[in-house]
PDB file of C-alpha atoms in Angstrom:
ATOM      1  CA  UNK A  97      87.120 166.053  91.801  1.00 69.00           C
ATOM      2  CA  UNK A  98      85.165 162.953  92.828  1.00 80.00           C
ATOM      3  CA  UNK A  99      84.345 160.633  89.963  1.00 96.00           C
ATOM      4  CA  UNK A 100      81.029 158.809  90.341  1.00 97.00           C
ATOM      5  CA  UNK A 101      80.631 156.034  87.784  1.00 98.00           C
ATOM      6  CA  UNK A 102      77.454 154.534  89.230  1.00 97.00           C
ATOM      7  CA  UNK A 103      75.369 153.067  86.449  1.00 96.00           C
ATOM      8  CA  UNK A 104      78.291 152.681  84.022  1.00 98.00           C
ATOM      9  CA  UNK A 105      78.572 149.163  82.623  1.00 98.00           C
ATOM     10  CA  UNK A 106      82.144 148.464  81.554  1.00 98.00           C
ATOM     11  CA  UNK A 107      84.224 145.788  79.876  1.00 98.00           C
ATOM     12  CA  UNK A 108      87.946 145.792  80.713  1.00 98.00           C
ATOM     13  CA  UNK A 109      90.125 143.386  78.757  1.00 98.00           C
ATOM     14  CA  UNK A 110      93.246 142.001  80.389  1.00 97.00           C
ATOM     15  CA  UNK A 111      92.002 142.905  83.849  1.00 97.00           C
ATOM     16  CA  UNK A 112      93.786 140.222  85.857  1.00 95.00           C
ATOM     17  CA  UNK A 113      97.037 142.125  86.442  1.00 95.00           C
ATOM     18  CA  UNK A 114      99.042 145.251  85.693  1.00 95.00           C
ATOM     19  CA  UNK A 115      97.330 148.251  84.129  1.00 97.00           C
ATOM     20  CA  UNK A 116      94.089 146.362  83.488  1.00 97.00           C
ATOM     21  CA  UNK A 117      93.783 145.303  87.121  1.00 97.00           C
ATOM     22  CA  UNK A 118      94.383 148.870  88.289  1.00 98.00           C
ATOM     23  CA  UNK A 119      91.753 150.190  85.853  1.00 98.00           C
ATOM     24  CA  UNK A 120      89.180 147.590  86.881  1.00 98.00           C
ATOM     25  CA  UNK A 121      89.793 148.329  90.573  1.00 98.00           C
ATOM     26  CA  UNK A 122      89.465 152.074  89.954  1.00 98.00           C
ATOM     27  CA  UNK A 123      86.184 151.714  88.093  1.00 98.00           C
ATOM     28  CA  UNK A 124      84.688 149.343  90.639  1.00 98.00           C
ATOM     29  CA  UNK A 125      85.648 151.610  93.529  1.00 98.00           C
ATOM     30  CA  UNK A 126      83.978 154.494  91.665  1.00 98.00           C
ATOM     31  CA  UNK A 127      80.676 152.624  91.445  1.00 98.00           C
ATOM     32  CA  UNK A 128      80.811 151.054  87.974  1.00 98.00           C
ATOM     33  CA  UNK A 129      79.723 147.546  87.079  1.00 98.00           C
ATOM     34  CA  UNK A 130      82.650 145.785  85.413  1.00 98.00           C
ATOM     35  CA  UNK A 131      83.107 142.658  83.331  1.00 98.00           C
ATOM     36  CA  UNK A 132      86.620 141.441  84.153  1.00 98.00           C
ATOM     37  CA  UNK A 133      88.147 139.749  81.141  1.00 98.00           C
ATOM     38  CA  UNK A 134      91.154 137.517  81.713  1.00 97.00           C
ATOM     39  CA  UNK A 135      92.920 134.661  79.989  1.00 93.00           C
ATOM     40  CA  UNK A 136      95.547 132.795  82.020  1.00 84.00           C
ATOM     41  CA  UNK A 137      95.595 134.566  85.388  1.00 81.00           C
ATOM     42  CA  UNK A 138      92.506 134.552  87.615  1.00 89.00           C
ATOM     43  CA  UNK A 139      93.491 135.104  91.251  1.00 94.00           C
ATOM     44  CA  UNK A 140      93.115 138.889  91.161  1.00 96.00           C
ATOM     45  CA  UNK A 141      89.783 138.869  89.347  1.00 96.00           C
ATOM     46  CA  UNK A 142      88.431 136.369  91.886  1.00 97.00           C
ATOM     47  CA  UNK A 143      89.515 138.736  94.649  1.00 97.00           C
ATOM     48  CA  UNK A 144      87.803 141.688  92.937  1.00 97.00           C
ATOM     49  CA  UNK A 145      84.624 139.633  92.702  1.00 97.00           C
ATOM     50  CA  UNK A 146      84.883 138.950  96.418  1.00 97.00           C
ATOM     51  CA  UNK A 147      85.288 142.665  97.163  1.00 98.00           C
ATOM     52  CA  UNK A 148      82.516 143.752  94.774  1.00 98.00           C
ATOM     53  CA  UNK A 149      80.055 140.839  94.661  1.00 98.00           C
ATOM     54  CA  UNK A 150      77.232 142.872  93.111  1.00 97.00           C
ATOM     55  CA  UNK A 151      79.179 144.793  90.457  1.00 98.00           C
ATOM     56  CA  UNK A 152      82.064 142.568  89.337  1.00 98.00           C
ATOM     57  CA  UNK A 153      81.749 139.675  86.884  1.00 98.00           C
ATOM     58  CA  UNK A 154      84.524 137.718  85.200  1.00 97.00           C
ATOM     59  CA  UNK A 155      85.023 135.926  81.927  1.00 97.00           C
ATOM     60  CA  UNK A 156      87.936 133.839  80.636  1.00 96.00           C
ATOM     61  CA  UNK A 157      88.638 134.164  76.930  1.00 95.00           C
ATOM     62  CA  UNK A 158      91.645 134.003  74.576  1.00 95.00           C
ATOM     63  CA  UNK A 159      91.824 137.159  72.439  1.00 96.00           C
ATOM     64  CA  UNK A 160      94.258 135.447  70.083  1.00 94.00           C
ATOM     65  CA  UNK A 161      91.199 133.580  68.782  1.00 93.00           C
ATOM     66  CA  UNK A 162      89.076 135.864  66.585  1.00 92.00           C
ATOM     67  CA  UNK A 163      85.980 133.689  66.974  1.00 92.00           C
ATOM     68  CA  UNK A 164      85.966 134.009  70.746  1.00 91.00           C
ATOM     69  CA  UNK A 165      86.689 137.746  70.520  1.00 94.00           C
ATOM     70  CA  UNK A 166      83.557 138.100  68.413  1.00 95.00           C
ATOM     71  CA  UNK A 167      81.454 136.763  71.280  1.00 95.00           C
ATOM     72  CA  UNK A 168      82.887 138.840  74.131  1.00 97.00           C
ATOM     73  CA  UNK A 169      80.764 141.982  73.746  1.00 98.00           C
ATOM     74  CA  UNK A 170      77.470 140.076  73.610  1.00 97.00           C
ATOM     75  CA  UNK A 171      78.492 137.863  76.527  1.00 97.00           C
ATOM     76  CA  UNK A 172      79.245 141.028  78.510  1.00 98.00           C
ATOM     77  CA  UNK A 173      75.884 142.607  77.649  1.00 98.00           C
ATOM     78  CA  UNK A 174      74.073 139.430  78.669  1.00 98.00           C
ATOM     79  CA  UNK A 175      75.990 139.181  81.949  1.00 98.00           C
ATOM     80  CA  UNK A 176      75.818 142.787  83.199  1.00 98.00           C
ATOM     81  CA  UNK A 177      72.694 144.046  81.467  1.00 97.00           C
ATOM     82  CA  UNK A 178      74.281 146.276  78.845  1.00 98.00           C
ATOM     83  CA  UNK A 179      77.487 148.063  77.906  1.00 98.00           C
ATOM     84  CA  UNK A 180      78.474 151.713  78.167  1.00 98.00           C
ATOM     85  CA  UNK A 181      82.273 151.519  78.192  1.00 98.00           C
ATOM     86  CA  UNK A 182      84.812 149.376  76.338  1.00 98.00           C
ATOM     87  CA  UNK A 183      88.395 149.494  77.568  1.00 98.00           C
ATOM     88  CA  UNK A 184      90.863 147.686  75.319  1.00 98.00           C
ATOM     89  CA  UNK A 185      93.773 147.077  77.652  1.00 98.00           C
ATOM     90  CA  UNK A 186      94.864 143.494  76.921  1.00 97.00           C
ATOM     91  CA  UNK A 187      98.141 143.330  75.063  1.00 96.00           C
ATOM     92  CA  UNK A 188     101.383 141.465  74.638  1.00 95.00           C
ATOM     93  CA  UNK A 189     104.984 142.495  74.052  1.00 94.00           C
ATOM     94  CA  UNK A 190     107.264 139.731  72.763  1.00 94.00           C
ATOM     95  CA  UNK A 191     110.971 140.277  72.231  1.00 93.00           C
ATOM     96  CA  UNK A 192     112.015 139.013  68.815  1.00 95.00           C
ATOM     97  CA  UNK A 193     114.998 139.933  66.637  1.00 94.00           C
ATOM     98  CA  UNK A 194     114.712 140.011  62.838  1.00 96.00           C
ATOM     99  CA  UNK A 195     117.088 137.055  62.662  1.00 97.00           C
ATOM    100  CA  UNK A 196     114.655 134.791  64.512  1.00 97.00           C
ATOM    101  CA  UNK A 197     112.742 132.148  62.582  1.00 96.00           C
ATOM    102  CA  UNK A 198     109.756 133.009  64.823  1.00 97.00           C
ATOM    103  CA  UNK A 199     109.635 136.626  63.631  1.00 97.00           C
ATOM    104  CA  UNK A 200     106.503 136.252  61.465  1.00 97.00           C
ATOM    105  CA  UNK A 201     104.716 134.215  64.144  1.00 97.00           C
ATOM    106  CA  UNK A 202     105.448 136.925  66.706  1.00 98.00           C
ATOM    107  CA  UNK A 203     104.072 139.599  64.369  1.00 97.00           C
ATOM    108  CA  UNK A 204     100.895 137.619  63.753  1.00 97.00           C
ATOM    109  CA  UNK A 205     100.212 136.926  67.427  1.00 97.00           C
ATOM    110  CA  UNK A 206     101.093 140.494  68.457  1.00 98.00           C
ATOM    111  CA  UNK A 207      98.712 142.020  65.917  1.00 98.00           C
ATOM    112  CA  UNK A 208      96.001 139.470  66.724  1.00 97.00           C
ATOM    113  CA  UNK A 209      95.922 140.502  70.374  1.00 97.00           C
ATOM    114  CA  UNK A 210      97.039 144.146  70.268  1.00 98.00           C
ATOM    115  CA  UNK A 211      95.166 145.287  67.159  1.00 98.00           C
ATOM    116  CA  UNK A 212      92.782 142.762  65.623  1.00 98.00           C
ATOM    117  CA  UNK A 213      91.003 141.843  68.871  1.00 98.00           C
ATOM    118  CA  UNK A 214      90.400 145.508  69.843  1.00 98.00           C
ATOM    119  CA  UNK A 215      89.098 146.101  66.314  1.00 98.00           C
ATOM    120  CA  UNK A 216      86.635 143.217  66.622  1.00 98.00           C
ATOM    121  CA  UNK A 217      85.496 144.367  70.058  1.00 98.00           C
ATOM    122  CA  UNK A 218      85.073 147.947  68.852  1.00 98.00           C
ATOM    123  CA  UNK A 219      83.064 146.800  65.827  1.00 98.00           C
ATOM    124  CA  UNK A 220      80.643 144.867  68.026  1.00 98.00           C
ATOM    125  CA  UNK A 221      80.478 147.545  70.716  1.00 98.00           C
ATOM    126  CA  UNK A 222      79.750 150.235  68.123  1.00 98.00           C
ATOM    127  CA  UNK A 223      76.618 148.407  66.963  1.00 97.00           C
ATOM    128  CA  UNK A 224      75.335 148.557  70.534  1.00 97.00           C
ATOM    129  CA  UNK A 225      76.523 152.112  71.234  1.00 98.00           C
ATOM    130  CA  UNK A 226      74.914 153.487  68.065  1.00 98.00           C
ATOM    131  CA  UNK A 227      71.537 152.103  69.104  1.00 98.00           C
ATOM    132  CA  UNK A 228      71.746 153.732  72.533  1.00 97.00           C
ATOM    133  CA  UNK A 229      73.334 156.934  71.172  1.00 98.00           C
ATOM    134  CA  UNK A 230      76.095 156.813  73.753  1.00 98.00           C
ATOM    135  CA  UNK A 231      79.285 154.931  74.458  1.00 98.00           C
ATOM    136  CA  UNK A 232      82.913 155.278  75.513  1.00 99.00           C
ATOM    137  CA  UNK A 233      85.973 153.513  74.133  1.00 99.00           C
ATOM    138  CA  UNK A 234      89.403 153.772  75.767  1.00 98.00           C
ATOM    139  CA  UNK A 235      92.325 152.070  74.052  1.00 98.00           C
ATOM    140  CA  UNK A 236      95.586 151.513  75.908  1.00 98.00           C
ATOM    141  CA  UNK A 237      98.364 151.967  73.361  1.00 98.00           C
ATOM    142  CA  UNK A 238     101.957 152.983  74.145  1.00 96.00           C
ATOM    143  CA  UNK A 239     104.520 155.732  73.737  1.00 96.00           C
ATOM    144  CA  UNK A 240     106.125 153.238  71.335  1.00 95.00           C
ATOM    145  CA  UNK A 241     103.374 154.107  68.856  1.00 97.00           C
ATOM    146  CA  UNK A 242     104.908 157.585  68.558  1.00 96.00           C
ATOM    147  CA  UNK A 243     108.607 157.339  69.305  1.00 94.00           C
ATOM    148  CA  UNK A 244     109.222 153.734  68.275  1.00 95.00           C
ATOM    149  CA  UNK A 245     110.819 151.037  70.404  1.00 93.00           C
ATOM    150  CA  UNK A 246     113.924 148.873  70.530  1.00 91.00           C
ATOM    151  CA  UNK A 247     114.628 146.683  67.495  1.00 95.00           C
ATOM    152  CA  UNK A 248     113.364 143.525  69.184  1.00 94.00           C
ATOM    153  CA  UNK A 249     109.960 145.086  69.957  1.00 94.00           C
ATOM    154  CA  UNK A 250     109.235 146.218  66.396  1.00 97.00           C
ATOM    155  CA  UNK A 251     105.939 144.314  66.191  1.00 98.00           C
ATOM    156  CA  UNK A 252     104.755 145.756  69.494  1.00 97.00           C
ATOM    157  CA  UNK A 253     105.379 149.353  68.400  1.00 98.00           C
ATOM    158  CA  UNK A 254     103.696 148.820  65.043  1.00 98.00           C
ATOM    159  CA  UNK A 255     100.627 147.191  66.589  1.00 98.00           C
ATOM    160  CA  UNK A 256     100.186 150.046  69.049  1.00 98.00           C
ATOM    161  CA  UNK A 257     100.555 152.618  66.273  1.00 98.00           C
ATOM    162  CA  UNK A 258      97.676 150.957  64.459  1.00 98.00           C
ATOM    163  CA  UNK A 259      95.584 151.133  67.638  1.00 98.00           C
ATOM    164  CA  UNK A 260      96.099 154.910  67.827  1.00 98.00           C
ATOM    165  CA  UNK A 261      94.888 155.330  64.238  1.00 98.00           C
ATOM    166  CA  UNK A 262      91.866 153.169  65.028  1.00 98.00           C
ATOM    167  CA  UNK A 263      91.001 155.323  68.042  1.00 98.00           C
ATOM    168  CA  UNK A 264      91.122 158.545  66.068  1.00 98.00           C
ATOM    169  CA  UNK A 265      89.060 157.098  63.243  1.00 98.00           C
ATOM    170  CA  UNK A 266      86.312 155.924  65.600  1.00 98.00           C
ATOM    171  CA  UNK A 267      86.224 159.304  67.351  1.00 98.00           C
ATOM    172  CA  UNK A 268      85.871 161.202  64.067  1.00 98.00           C
ATOM    173  CA  UNK A 269      83.456 158.770  62.435  1.00 98.00           C
ATOM    174  CA  UNK A 270      81.028 158.141  65.280  1.00 98.00           C
ATOM    175  CA  UNK A 271      81.086 161.292  67.402  1.00 98.00           C
ATOM    176  CA  UNK A 272      77.672 162.420  66.197  1.00 98.00           C
ATOM    177  CA  UNK A 273      76.306 159.052  67.288  1.00 98.00           C
ATOM    178  CA  UNK A 274      77.246 159.949  70.864  1.00 98.00           C
ATOM    179  CA  UNK A 275      80.388 157.826  70.917  1.00 98.00           C
ATOM    180  CA  UNK A 276      83.648 159.066  72.426  1.00 98.00           C
ATOM    181  CA  UNK A 277      87.013 157.377  71.877  1.00 98.00           C
ATOM    182  CA  UNK A 278      90.304 158.032  73.648  1.00 98.00           C
ATOM    183  CA  UNK A 279      93.804 156.667  73.577  1.00 98.00           C
ATOM    184  CA  UNK A 280      96.128 156.424  76.585  1.00 98.00           C
ATOM    185  CA  UNK A 281      99.803 155.980  75.734  1.00 97.00           C
ATOM    186  CA  UNK A 282     101.750 154.775  78.761  1.00 96.00           C
ATOM    187  CA  UNK A 283     105.501 154.710  78.806  1.00 91.00           C
ATOM    188  CA  UNK A 284     107.398 152.019  80.625  1.00 84.00           C
ATOM    189  CA  UNK A 285     105.133 150.826  83.446  1.00 90.00           C
ATOM    190  CA  UNK A 286     105.978 148.594  86.404  1.00 80.00           C
ATOM    191  CA  UNK A 287     104.048 145.457  85.470  1.00 81.00           C
ATOM    192  CA  UNK A 288     104.672 141.726  85.202  1.00 75.00           C
ATOM    193  CA  UNK A 289     104.660 142.040  81.413  1.00 70.00           C
ATOM    194  CA  UNK A 290     107.444 144.607  81.578  1.00 72.00           C
ATOM    195  CA  UNK A 291     109.673 142.403  83.704  1.00 73.00           C
ATOM    196  CA  UNK A 292     111.224 140.706  80.664  1.00 73.00           C
ATOM    197  CA  UNK A 293     112.387 144.107  79.417  1.00 70.00           C
ATOM    198  CA  UNK A 294     113.778 145.054  82.854  1.00 74.00           C
ATOM    199  CA  UNK A 295     115.592 141.742  83.084  1.00 77.00           C
ATOM    200  CA  UNK A 296     117.127 142.219  79.645  1.00 76.00           C
ATOM    201  CA  UNK A 297     118.097 145.909  79.798  1.00 75.00           C
ATOM    202  CA  UNK A 298     118.281 146.580  83.541  1.00 80.00           C
ATOM    203  CA  UNK A 299     116.344 149.062  85.756  1.00 77.00           C
ATOM    204  CA  UNK A 300     118.912 151.847  85.245  1.00 81.00           C
ATOM    205  CA  UNK A 301     118.288 151.777  81.495  1.00 82.00           C
ATOM    206  CA  UNK A 302     114.583 152.363  82.151  1.00 81.00           C
ATOM    207  CA  UNK A 303     114.861 155.081  84.814  1.00 85.00           C
ATOM    208  CA  UNK A 304     117.556 157.029  82.959  1.00 85.00           C
ATOM    209  CA  UNK A 305     115.092 157.462  80.114  1.00 84.00           C
ATOM    210  CA  UNK A 306     112.535 159.207  82.356  1.00 89.00           C
ATOM    211  CA  UNK A 307     112.148 162.829  83.419  1.00 87.00           C
ATOM    212  CA  UNK A 308     111.035 161.622  86.867  1.00 90.00           C
ATOM    213  CA  UNK A 309     112.891 159.490  89.397  1.00 87.00           C
ATOM    214  CA  UNK A 310     110.641 156.453  89.369  1.00 87.00           C
ATOM    215  CA  UNK A 311     108.957 154.113  86.907  1.00 87.00           C
ATOM    216  CA  UNK A 312     105.258 154.701  86.259  1.00 92.00           C
ATOM    217  CA  UNK A 313     102.934 152.399  88.197  1.00 94.00           C
ATOM    218  CA  UNK A 314      99.543 151.098  86.989  1.00 96.00           C
ATOM    219  CA  UNK A 315      97.877 153.216  89.685  1.00 96.00           C
ATOM    220  CA  UNK A 316      99.282 156.334  87.967  1.00 97.00           C
ATOM    221  CA  UNK A 317      97.224 155.476  84.885  1.00 97.00           C
ATOM    222  CA  UNK A 318      93.865 154.207  86.155  1.00 98.00           C
ATOM    223  CA  UNK A 319      92.438 157.534  87.477  1.00 97.00           C
ATOM    224  CA  UNK A 320      92.751 159.039  83.996  1.00 98.00           C
ATOM    225  CA  UNK A 321      90.579 156.252  82.589  1.00 98.00           C
ATOM    226  CA  UNK A 322      87.872 156.991  85.168  1.00 98.00           C
ATOM    227  CA  UNK A 323      88.010 160.682  84.228  1.00 98.00           C
ATOM    228  CA  UNK A 324      87.757 160.001  80.484  1.00 98.00           C
ATOM    229  CA  UNK A 325      84.581 157.930  80.831  1.00 98.00           C
ATOM    230  CA  UNK A 326      82.982 160.166  83.452  1.00 98.00           C
ATOM    231  CA  UNK A 327      81.419 162.630  81.014  1.00 97.00           C
ATOM    232  CA  UNK A 328      83.734 165.453  82.090  1.00 97.00           C
ATOM    233  CA  UNK A 329      86.151 164.800  79.217  1.00 98.00           C
ATOM    234  CA  UNK A 330      83.878 164.279  76.211  1.00 98.00           C
ATOM    235  CA  UNK A 331      85.496 167.101  74.239  1.00 98.00           C
ATOM    236  CA  UNK A 332      88.834 165.308  74.464  1.00 98.00           C
ATOM    237  CA  UNK A 333      87.477 162.626  72.133  1.00 98.00           C
ATOM    238  CA  UNK A 334      90.039 161.416  69.623  1.00 98.00           C
ATOM    239  CA  UNK A 335      93.020 162.534  71.657  1.00 98.00           C
ATOM    240  CA  UNK A 336      95.955 160.670  73.134  1.00 98.00           C
ATOM    241  CA  UNK A 337      96.860 161.112  76.785  1.00 97.00           C
ATOM    242  CA  UNK A 338     100.588 160.581  77.417  1.00 96.00           C
ATOM    243  CA  UNK A 339     101.388 158.966  80.774  1.00 96.00           C
ATOM    244  CA  UNK A 340     105.080 158.209  80.502  1.00 91.00           C
ATOM    245  CA  UNK A 341     106.953 160.134  83.224  1.00 91.00           C
ATOM    246  CA  UNK A 342     108.108 162.667  80.666  1.00 91.00           C
ATOM    247  CA  UNK A 343     110.046 160.147  78.603  1.00 90.00           C
ATOM    248  CA  UNK A 344     108.189 161.165  75.475  1.00 87.00           C
ATOM    249  CA  UNK A 345     106.065 164.274  74.984  1.00 83.00           C
ATOM    250  CA  UNK A 346     104.370 165.015  71.674  1.00 79.00           C
TER     251      UNK A 346
END
């Protein structure tokens, strides 16, 4: 099946590396216009702009700051002429044991970026989507939302569980307004963000947990996003798609 996303105007948060970069690349190659959100890293988004000068735009913004998150949807609409798709991909995973004096700070920052920022973006996108009677939301959560995680990633698992509940609520509450919402729950994925976990626990720990012989790559996830926003998958609204190499199936 060939996915043609021509005419789709998309916002992808955390699009400078890892899963977000793969999603942004997939959407651009399928014809979509994409606002590339990033915070610290910019080299890859600059390269995407070079490859897709007419359909790629970029914006630097810290999602840990609620005030700047509030402005992102409108800035995207102004820059690319509208919004049809919101993809909440940006996230953090910070290792922190309960004995650490930084435990509460880690929880606050994790929920700010993984849960509060997507909530703010969804709220503002919904206002726009309701007016146009159409819109797609894809939230990137985690298998940790369902099976839990290691003790030092407690905040991460909890924040992703909240994101799943948010997805399902939006799908049920706004479906008759033409809005579809999906959740993708990756397992361990070969990204820069995951490197801290690999360094701590070792690659064998990760692979032994999988049904397959290799760790999931970002490129194994991005085609599913294109499919979900294509119009072919509207009746999947509210569901979670597991992409975790068989390490957790629910």
